[in-house]
Short mmCIF file of C-alpha atoms in Angstrom, two decimals:
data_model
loop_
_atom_site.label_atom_id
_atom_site.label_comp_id
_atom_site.label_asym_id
_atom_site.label_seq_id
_atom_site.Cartn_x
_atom_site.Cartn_y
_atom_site.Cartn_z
CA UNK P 986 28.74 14.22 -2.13
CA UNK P 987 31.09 12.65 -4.43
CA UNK P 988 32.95 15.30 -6.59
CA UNK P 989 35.64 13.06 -8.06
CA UNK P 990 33.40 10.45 -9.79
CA UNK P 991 32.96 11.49 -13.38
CA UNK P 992 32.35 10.16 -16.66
CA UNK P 993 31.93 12.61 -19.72
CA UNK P 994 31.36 9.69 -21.96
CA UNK P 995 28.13 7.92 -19.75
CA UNK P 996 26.69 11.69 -19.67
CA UNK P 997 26.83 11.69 -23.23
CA UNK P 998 24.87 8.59 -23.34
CA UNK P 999 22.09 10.16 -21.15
CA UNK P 1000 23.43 9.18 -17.61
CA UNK P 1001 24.65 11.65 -15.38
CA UNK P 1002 25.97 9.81 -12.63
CA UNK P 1003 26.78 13.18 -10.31
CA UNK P 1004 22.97 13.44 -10.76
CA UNK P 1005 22.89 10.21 -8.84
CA UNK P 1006 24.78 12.01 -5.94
CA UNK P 1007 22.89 14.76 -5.73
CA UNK P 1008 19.95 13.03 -4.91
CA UNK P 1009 20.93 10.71 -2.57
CA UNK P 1010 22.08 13.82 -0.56
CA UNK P 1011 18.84 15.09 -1.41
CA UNK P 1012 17.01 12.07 0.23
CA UNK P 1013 19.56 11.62 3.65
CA UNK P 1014 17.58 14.16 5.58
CA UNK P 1015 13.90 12.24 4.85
CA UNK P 1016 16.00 9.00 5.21
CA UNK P 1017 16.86 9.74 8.86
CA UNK P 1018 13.01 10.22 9.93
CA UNK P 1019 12.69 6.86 9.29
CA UNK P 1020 15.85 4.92 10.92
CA UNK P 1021 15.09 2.67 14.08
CA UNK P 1022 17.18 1.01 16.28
CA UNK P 1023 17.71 -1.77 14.46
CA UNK P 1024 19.30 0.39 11.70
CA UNK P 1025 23.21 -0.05 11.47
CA UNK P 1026 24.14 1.03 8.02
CA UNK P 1027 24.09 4.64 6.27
CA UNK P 1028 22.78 5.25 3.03
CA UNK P 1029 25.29 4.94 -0.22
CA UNK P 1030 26.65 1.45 0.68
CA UNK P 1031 26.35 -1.58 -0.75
CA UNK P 1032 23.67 -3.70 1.61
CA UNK P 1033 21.21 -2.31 3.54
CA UNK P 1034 22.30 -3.86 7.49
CA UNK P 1035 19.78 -4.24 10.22
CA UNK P 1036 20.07 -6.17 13.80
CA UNK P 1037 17.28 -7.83 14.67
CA UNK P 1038 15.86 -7.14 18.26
CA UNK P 1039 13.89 -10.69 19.30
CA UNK P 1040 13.31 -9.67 22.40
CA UNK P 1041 9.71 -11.89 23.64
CA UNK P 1042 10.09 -13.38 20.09
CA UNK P 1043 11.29 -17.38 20.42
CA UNK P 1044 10.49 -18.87 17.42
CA UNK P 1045 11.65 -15.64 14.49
CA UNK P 1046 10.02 -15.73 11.56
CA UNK P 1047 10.92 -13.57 8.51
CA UNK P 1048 8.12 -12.18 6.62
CA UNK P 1049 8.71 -10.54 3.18
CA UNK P 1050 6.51 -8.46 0.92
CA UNK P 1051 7.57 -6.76 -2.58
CA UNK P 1052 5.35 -4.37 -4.59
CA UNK P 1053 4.86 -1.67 -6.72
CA UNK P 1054 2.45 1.38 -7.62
CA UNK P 1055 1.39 -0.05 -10.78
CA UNK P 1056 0.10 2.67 -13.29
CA UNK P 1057 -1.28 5.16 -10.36
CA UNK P 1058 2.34 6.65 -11.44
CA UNK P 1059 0.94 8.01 -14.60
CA UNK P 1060 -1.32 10.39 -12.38
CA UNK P 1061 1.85 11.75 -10.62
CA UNK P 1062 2.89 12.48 -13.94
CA UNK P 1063 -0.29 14.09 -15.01
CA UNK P 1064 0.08 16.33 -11.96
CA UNK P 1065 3.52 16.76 -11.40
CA UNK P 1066 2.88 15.58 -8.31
CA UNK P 1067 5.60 12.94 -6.87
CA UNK P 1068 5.67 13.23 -2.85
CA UNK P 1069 2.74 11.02 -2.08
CA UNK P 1070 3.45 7.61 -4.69
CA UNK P 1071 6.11 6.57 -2.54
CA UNK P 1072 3.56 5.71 0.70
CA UNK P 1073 1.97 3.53 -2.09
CA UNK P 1074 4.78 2.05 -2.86
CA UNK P 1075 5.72 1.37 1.16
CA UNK P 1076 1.55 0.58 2.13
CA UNK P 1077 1.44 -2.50 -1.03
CA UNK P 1078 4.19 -4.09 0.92
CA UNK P 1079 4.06 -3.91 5.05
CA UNK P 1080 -0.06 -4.02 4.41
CA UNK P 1081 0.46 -7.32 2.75
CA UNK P 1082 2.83 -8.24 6.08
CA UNK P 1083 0.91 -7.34 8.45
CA UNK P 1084 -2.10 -10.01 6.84
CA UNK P 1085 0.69 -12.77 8.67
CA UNK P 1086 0.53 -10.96 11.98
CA UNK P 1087 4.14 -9.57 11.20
CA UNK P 1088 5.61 -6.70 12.14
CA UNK P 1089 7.88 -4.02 9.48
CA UNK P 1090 11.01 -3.84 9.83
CA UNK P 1091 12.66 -2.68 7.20
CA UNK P 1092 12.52 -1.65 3.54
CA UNK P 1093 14.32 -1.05 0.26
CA UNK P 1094 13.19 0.59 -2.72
CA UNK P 1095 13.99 0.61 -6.49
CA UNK P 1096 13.51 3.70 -8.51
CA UNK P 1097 13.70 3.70 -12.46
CA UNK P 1098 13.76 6.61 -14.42
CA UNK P 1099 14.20 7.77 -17.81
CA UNK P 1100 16.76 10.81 -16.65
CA UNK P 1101 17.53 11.61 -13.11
CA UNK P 1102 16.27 14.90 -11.65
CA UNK P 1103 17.59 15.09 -8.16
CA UNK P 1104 14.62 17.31 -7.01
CA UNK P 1105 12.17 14.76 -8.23
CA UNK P 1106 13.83 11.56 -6.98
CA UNK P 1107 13.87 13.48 -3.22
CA UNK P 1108 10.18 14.14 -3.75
CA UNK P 1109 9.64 10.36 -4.26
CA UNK P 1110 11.98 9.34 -1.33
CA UNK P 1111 10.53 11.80 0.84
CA UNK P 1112 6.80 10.27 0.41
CA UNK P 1113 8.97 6.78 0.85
CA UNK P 1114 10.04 7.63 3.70
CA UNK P 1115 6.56 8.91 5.32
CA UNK P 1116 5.12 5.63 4.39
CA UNK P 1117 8.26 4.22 6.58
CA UNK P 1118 7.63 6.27 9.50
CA UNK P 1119 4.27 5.59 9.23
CA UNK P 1120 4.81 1.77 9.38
CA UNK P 1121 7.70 1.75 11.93
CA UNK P 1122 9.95 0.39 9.13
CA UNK P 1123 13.89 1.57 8.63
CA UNK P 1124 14.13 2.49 4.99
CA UNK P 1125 17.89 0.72 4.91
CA UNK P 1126 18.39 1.41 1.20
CA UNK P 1127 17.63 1.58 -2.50
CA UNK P 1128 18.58 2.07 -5.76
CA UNK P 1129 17.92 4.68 -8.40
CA UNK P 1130 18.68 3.56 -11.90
CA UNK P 1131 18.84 6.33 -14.58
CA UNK P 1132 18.21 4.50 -17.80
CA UNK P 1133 18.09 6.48 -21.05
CA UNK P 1134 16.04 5.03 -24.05
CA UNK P 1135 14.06 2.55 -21.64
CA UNK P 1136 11.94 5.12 -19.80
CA UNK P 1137 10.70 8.84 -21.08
CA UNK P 1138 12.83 11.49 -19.73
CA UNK P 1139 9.92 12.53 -17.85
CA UNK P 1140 8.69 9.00 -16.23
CA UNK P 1141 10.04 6.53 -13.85
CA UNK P 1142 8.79 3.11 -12.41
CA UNK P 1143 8.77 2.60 -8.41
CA UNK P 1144 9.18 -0.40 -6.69
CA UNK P 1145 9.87 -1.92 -2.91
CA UNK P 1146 10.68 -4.97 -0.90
CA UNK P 1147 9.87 -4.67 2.93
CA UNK P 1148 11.07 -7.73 5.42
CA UNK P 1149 9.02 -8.04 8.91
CA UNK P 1150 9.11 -10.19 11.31
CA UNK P 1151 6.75 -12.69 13.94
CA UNK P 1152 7.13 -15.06 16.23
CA UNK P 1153 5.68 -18.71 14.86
CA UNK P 1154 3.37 -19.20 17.53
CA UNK P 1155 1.68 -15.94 16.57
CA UNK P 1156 1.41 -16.12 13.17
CA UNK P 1157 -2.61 -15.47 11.86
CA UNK P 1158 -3.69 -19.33 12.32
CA UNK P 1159 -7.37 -19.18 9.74
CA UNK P 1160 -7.70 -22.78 11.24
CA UNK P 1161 -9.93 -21.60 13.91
CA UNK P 1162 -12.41 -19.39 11.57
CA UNK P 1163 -15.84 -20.75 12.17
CA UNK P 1164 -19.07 -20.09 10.96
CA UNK P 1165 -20.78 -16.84 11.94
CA UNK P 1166 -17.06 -15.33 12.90
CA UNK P 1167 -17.61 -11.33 12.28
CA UNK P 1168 -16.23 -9.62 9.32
CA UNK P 1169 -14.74 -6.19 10.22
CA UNK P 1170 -14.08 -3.59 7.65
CA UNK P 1171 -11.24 -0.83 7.72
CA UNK P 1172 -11.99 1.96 5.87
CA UNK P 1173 -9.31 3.06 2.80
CA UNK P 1174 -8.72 6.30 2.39
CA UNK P 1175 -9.52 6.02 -1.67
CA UNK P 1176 -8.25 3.71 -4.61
CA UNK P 1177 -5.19 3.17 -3.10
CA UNK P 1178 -2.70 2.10 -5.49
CA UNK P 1179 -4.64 -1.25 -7.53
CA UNK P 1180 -7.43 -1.01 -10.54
CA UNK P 1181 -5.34 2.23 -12.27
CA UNK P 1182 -5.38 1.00 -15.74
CA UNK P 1183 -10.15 0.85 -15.52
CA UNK P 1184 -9.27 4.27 -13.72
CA UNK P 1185 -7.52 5.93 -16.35
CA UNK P 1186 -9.64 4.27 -19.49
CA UNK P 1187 -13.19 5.01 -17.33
CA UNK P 1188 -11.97 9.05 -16.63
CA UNK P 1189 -9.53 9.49 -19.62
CA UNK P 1190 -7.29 11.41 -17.84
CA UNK P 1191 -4.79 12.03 -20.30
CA UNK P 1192 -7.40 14.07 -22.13
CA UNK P 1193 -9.72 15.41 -19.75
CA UNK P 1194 -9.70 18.31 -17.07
CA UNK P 1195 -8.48 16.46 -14.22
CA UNK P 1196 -7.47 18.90 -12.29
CA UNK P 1197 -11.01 20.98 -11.63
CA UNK P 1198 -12.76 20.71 -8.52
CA UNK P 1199 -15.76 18.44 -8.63
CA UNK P 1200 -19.10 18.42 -6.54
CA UNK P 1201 -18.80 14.73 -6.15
CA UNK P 1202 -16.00 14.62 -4.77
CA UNK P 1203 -16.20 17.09 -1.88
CA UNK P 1204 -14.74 20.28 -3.79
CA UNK P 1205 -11.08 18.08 -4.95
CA UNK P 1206 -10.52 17.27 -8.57
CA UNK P 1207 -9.93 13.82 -10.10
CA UNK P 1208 -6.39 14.03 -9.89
CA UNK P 1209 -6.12 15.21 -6.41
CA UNK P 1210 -8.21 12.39 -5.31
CA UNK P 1211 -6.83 9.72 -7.23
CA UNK P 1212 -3.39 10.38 -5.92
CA UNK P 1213 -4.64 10.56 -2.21
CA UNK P 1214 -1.94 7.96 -0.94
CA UNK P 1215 -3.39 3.91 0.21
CA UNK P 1216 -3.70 3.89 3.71
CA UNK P 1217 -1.29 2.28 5.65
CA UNK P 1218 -2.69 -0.18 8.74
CA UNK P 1219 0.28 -1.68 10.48
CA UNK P 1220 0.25 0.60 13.78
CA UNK P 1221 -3.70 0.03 14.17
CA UNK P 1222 -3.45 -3.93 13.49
CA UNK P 1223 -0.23 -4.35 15.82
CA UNK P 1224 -2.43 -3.26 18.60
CA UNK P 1225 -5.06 -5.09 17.49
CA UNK P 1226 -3.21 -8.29 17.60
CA UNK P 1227 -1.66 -7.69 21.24
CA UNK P 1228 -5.27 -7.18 22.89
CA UNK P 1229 -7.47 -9.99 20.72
CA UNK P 1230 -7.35 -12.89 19.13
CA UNK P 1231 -7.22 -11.91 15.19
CA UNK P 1232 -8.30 -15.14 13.09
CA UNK P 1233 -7.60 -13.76 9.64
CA UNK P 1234 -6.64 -10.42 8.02
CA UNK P 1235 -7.19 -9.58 4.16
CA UNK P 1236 -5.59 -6.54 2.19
CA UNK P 1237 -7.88 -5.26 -0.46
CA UNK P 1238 -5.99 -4.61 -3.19
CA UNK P 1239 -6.18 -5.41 -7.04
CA UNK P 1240 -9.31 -8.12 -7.03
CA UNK P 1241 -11.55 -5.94 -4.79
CA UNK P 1242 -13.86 -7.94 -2.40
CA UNK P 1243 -14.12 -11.24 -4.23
CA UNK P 1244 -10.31 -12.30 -4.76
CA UNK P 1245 -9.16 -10.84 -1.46
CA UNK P 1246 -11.47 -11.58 1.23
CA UNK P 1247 -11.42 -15.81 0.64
CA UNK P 1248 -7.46 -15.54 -0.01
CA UNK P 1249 -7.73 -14.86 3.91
CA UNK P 1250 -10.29 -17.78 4.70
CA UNK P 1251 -9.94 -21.18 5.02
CA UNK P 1252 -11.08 -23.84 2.43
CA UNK P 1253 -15.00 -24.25 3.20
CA UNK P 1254 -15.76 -21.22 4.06
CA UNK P 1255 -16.77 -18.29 2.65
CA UNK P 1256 -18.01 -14.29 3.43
CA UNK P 1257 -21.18 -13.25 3.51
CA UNK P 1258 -21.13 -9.24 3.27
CA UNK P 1259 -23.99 -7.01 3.63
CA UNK P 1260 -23.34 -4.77 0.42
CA UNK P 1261 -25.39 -1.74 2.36
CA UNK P 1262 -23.31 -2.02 5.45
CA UNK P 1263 -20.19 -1.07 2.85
CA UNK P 1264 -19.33 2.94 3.31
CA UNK P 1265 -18.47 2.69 -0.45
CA UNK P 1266 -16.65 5.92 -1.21
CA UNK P 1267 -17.58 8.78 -3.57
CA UNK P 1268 -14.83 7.96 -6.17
CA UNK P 1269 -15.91 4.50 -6.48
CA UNK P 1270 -20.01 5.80 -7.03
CA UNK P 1271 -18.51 8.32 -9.88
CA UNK P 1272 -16.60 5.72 -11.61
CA UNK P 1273 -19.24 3.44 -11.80
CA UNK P 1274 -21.52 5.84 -13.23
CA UNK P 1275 -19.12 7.40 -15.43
CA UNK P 1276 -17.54 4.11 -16.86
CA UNK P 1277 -20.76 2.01 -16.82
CA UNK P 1278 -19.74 -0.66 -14.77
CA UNK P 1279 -21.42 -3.49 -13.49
CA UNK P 1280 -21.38 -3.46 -9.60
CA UNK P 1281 -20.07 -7.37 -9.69
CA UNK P 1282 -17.06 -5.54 -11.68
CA UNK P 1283 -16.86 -2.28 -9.40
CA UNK P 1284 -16.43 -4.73 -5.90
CA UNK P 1285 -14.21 -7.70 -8.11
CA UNK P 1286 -11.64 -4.92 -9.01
CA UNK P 1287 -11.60 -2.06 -6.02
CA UNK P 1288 -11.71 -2.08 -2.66
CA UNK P 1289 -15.00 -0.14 -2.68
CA UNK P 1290 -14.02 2.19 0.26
CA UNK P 1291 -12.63 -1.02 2.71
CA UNK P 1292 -8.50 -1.23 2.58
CA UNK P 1293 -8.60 -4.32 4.71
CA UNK P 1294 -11.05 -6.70 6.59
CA UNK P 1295 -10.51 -8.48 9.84
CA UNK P 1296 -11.98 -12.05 11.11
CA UNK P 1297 -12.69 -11.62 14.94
CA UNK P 1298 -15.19 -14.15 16.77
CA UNK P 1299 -18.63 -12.58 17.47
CA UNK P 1300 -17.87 -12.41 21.63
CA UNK P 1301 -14.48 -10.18 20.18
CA UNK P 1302 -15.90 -7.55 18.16
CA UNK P 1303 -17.32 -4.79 20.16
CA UNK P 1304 -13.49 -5.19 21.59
CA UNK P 1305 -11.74 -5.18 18.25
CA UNK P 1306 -14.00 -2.23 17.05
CA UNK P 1307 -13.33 -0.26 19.91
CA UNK P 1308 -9.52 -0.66 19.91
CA UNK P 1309 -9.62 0.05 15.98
CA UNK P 1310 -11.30 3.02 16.23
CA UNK P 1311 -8.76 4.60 19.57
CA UNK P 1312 -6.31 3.78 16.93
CA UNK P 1313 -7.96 6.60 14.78
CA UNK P 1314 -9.77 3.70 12.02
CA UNK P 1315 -13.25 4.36 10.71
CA UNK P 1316 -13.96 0.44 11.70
CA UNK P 1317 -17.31 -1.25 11.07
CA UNK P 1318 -18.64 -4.74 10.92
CA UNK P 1319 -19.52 -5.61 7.37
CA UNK P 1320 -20.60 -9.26 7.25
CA UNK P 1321 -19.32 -12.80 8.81
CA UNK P 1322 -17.90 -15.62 7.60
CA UNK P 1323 -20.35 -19.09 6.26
CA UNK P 1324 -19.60 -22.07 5.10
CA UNK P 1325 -19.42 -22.02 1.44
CA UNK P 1326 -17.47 -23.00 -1.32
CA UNK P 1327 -18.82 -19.58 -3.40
CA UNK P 1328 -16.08 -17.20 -1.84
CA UNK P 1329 -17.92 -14.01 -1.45
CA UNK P 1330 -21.43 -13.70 -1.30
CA UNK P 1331 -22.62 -10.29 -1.66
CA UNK P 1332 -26.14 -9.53 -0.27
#
């Protein structure tokens, strides 16, 4: 740690900059889990460095992917809870990737806060870096900016950017959907990190018991499962990918079902899903019923209980099921694909 690097004068303006050194040495040992072999730099410099490995890759092609948690951070507040945001924070990006057939390699991430606790700041990194490992990415840096006045001492914004890479010949080619192609849901493991700001009007959590175990939800409180981290597919779909031939992918994120599933499609076609074939998740049923909200709204704003959806042709499936679900994914066929100019067509 840096023990000559000291300003009185920024500390009296609210930034402690030994703070700043504290919790990067805080954050080396969950930084390490994460490092691959590409990974040439340490943390503290001033670019992240990684060497590419394009072995049976002959036409590279970068793929990039930035996100953030969006307002799901004001639950970590609410709980004091800060280990888990960070695998949001990695899942919004190398989920979005992976929709190109790419693979993670790397990320960076951008912490804000309003004053620097070292302990909290390692939490955050730590659930960062679990999202890495997770993913197969290197986290190869970051930046924490302490910034008095902007943020409450108590609050903090997170942010990434995540680079992958895949050859140009095997990049997700939605040219060859046709009609009757199956529709393959992944399950998510909750909310995931998109819709926050319905969330927190429909179950006012900063003035309600959210912290009390409900019958709805299996025995766990609000909170508890409204932080449960957004699943992260990348190992699952990599295999996928090498054993059949994927025709489009689609991340459900903020949107839900009707913005997501035709970014994925070609022009001219569209998804027909069968709404009782969708394991919609308890979370989503309380919502609704708490909040009043129209099913159209409930499936055009969450994911419903499906993080992503895969387009496989009908001969594929049984394969792309079964290798799904050896990867550990509650995978199920939820629809296929028509020809339609109406996006989404719920039935």
């Amino acid at each position: 740690m840096n023990t000559k690097s000291k300003s009185d004068s920024y500390a009296a303006a609210g930034v402690d900059i030994t703070a700043g050194y504290k919790a990067v040495e805080l954050m080396k040992k969950h930084i390490s889990r994460t490092l691959t072999k590409g990974a040439l730099s340490d943390i503290g410099g001033f670019g992240g460095l990684f060497e590419l490995d394009l072995t049976g890759i002959s036409k590279p092609v970068l793929v990039s992917g930035t996100d953030g948690v969006g307002t799901k951070l004001k639950m970590a507040f609410l709980m004091d809870k800060h280990d888990t945001v960070g695998i949001d924070c990695v899942a919004m990006c190398v989920n979005d990737i992976i929709c190109c057939g790419a693979k993670p390699l790397l990320f960076l991430d951008y912490i804000a806060c309003g004053k620097n606790y070292p302990e909290k700041i390692a939490d955050i990194v730590s659930g960062i870096a679990e999202g890495c490992v997770q993913s197969g990415a290197s986290l190869i840096g970051g930046e924490t900016a302490e910034m008095p006045g902007f943020y409450p001492v108590d609050e903090y914004d997170l942010a990434g950017f995540s680079v992958g890479v895949v050859d140009r010949d095997k990049i997700l080619n939605n040219k060859t959907v046709k009609e009757g192609d199956v529709i393959i849901a992944l399950a998510s493991s909750g909310v995931h990190s998109n819709g926050f700001s319905l969330v927190r009007k429909i179950f006012d959590v900063e003035n309600s018991d959210i912290k009390s175990p409900v019958a709805e939800l299996g025995g766990k409180s609000i909170g508890e499962t409204l932080l449960t981290p957004t699943k992260i597919y990348v190992k699952p779909m990599l295999s996928l990918f090498d054993n059949v031939t994927v025709k489009a992918v689609s991340h459900i994120t903020g949107g839900g079902f009707y913005e997501n599933i035709p970014r994925s499609l070609p022009e001219g076609f569209g998804a027909k899903i069968e709404k009782s074939a969708v394991r919609v998740l308890p979370i989503f049923n309380l919502m609704q019923k708490m909040g009043n909200i129209p099913e159209r709204d409930m499936f055009n704003t969450f994911n419903m209980g499906v993080g992503m959806s895969v387009v496989v042709a009908k001969e594929d499936a049984d394969k792309a099921l079964g290798i799904l679900k050896a990867a550990g994914e509650d995978a199920y066929i939820i629809g296929e694909t028509i020809k339609s100019d109406d996006g989404v067509v719920l039935l």
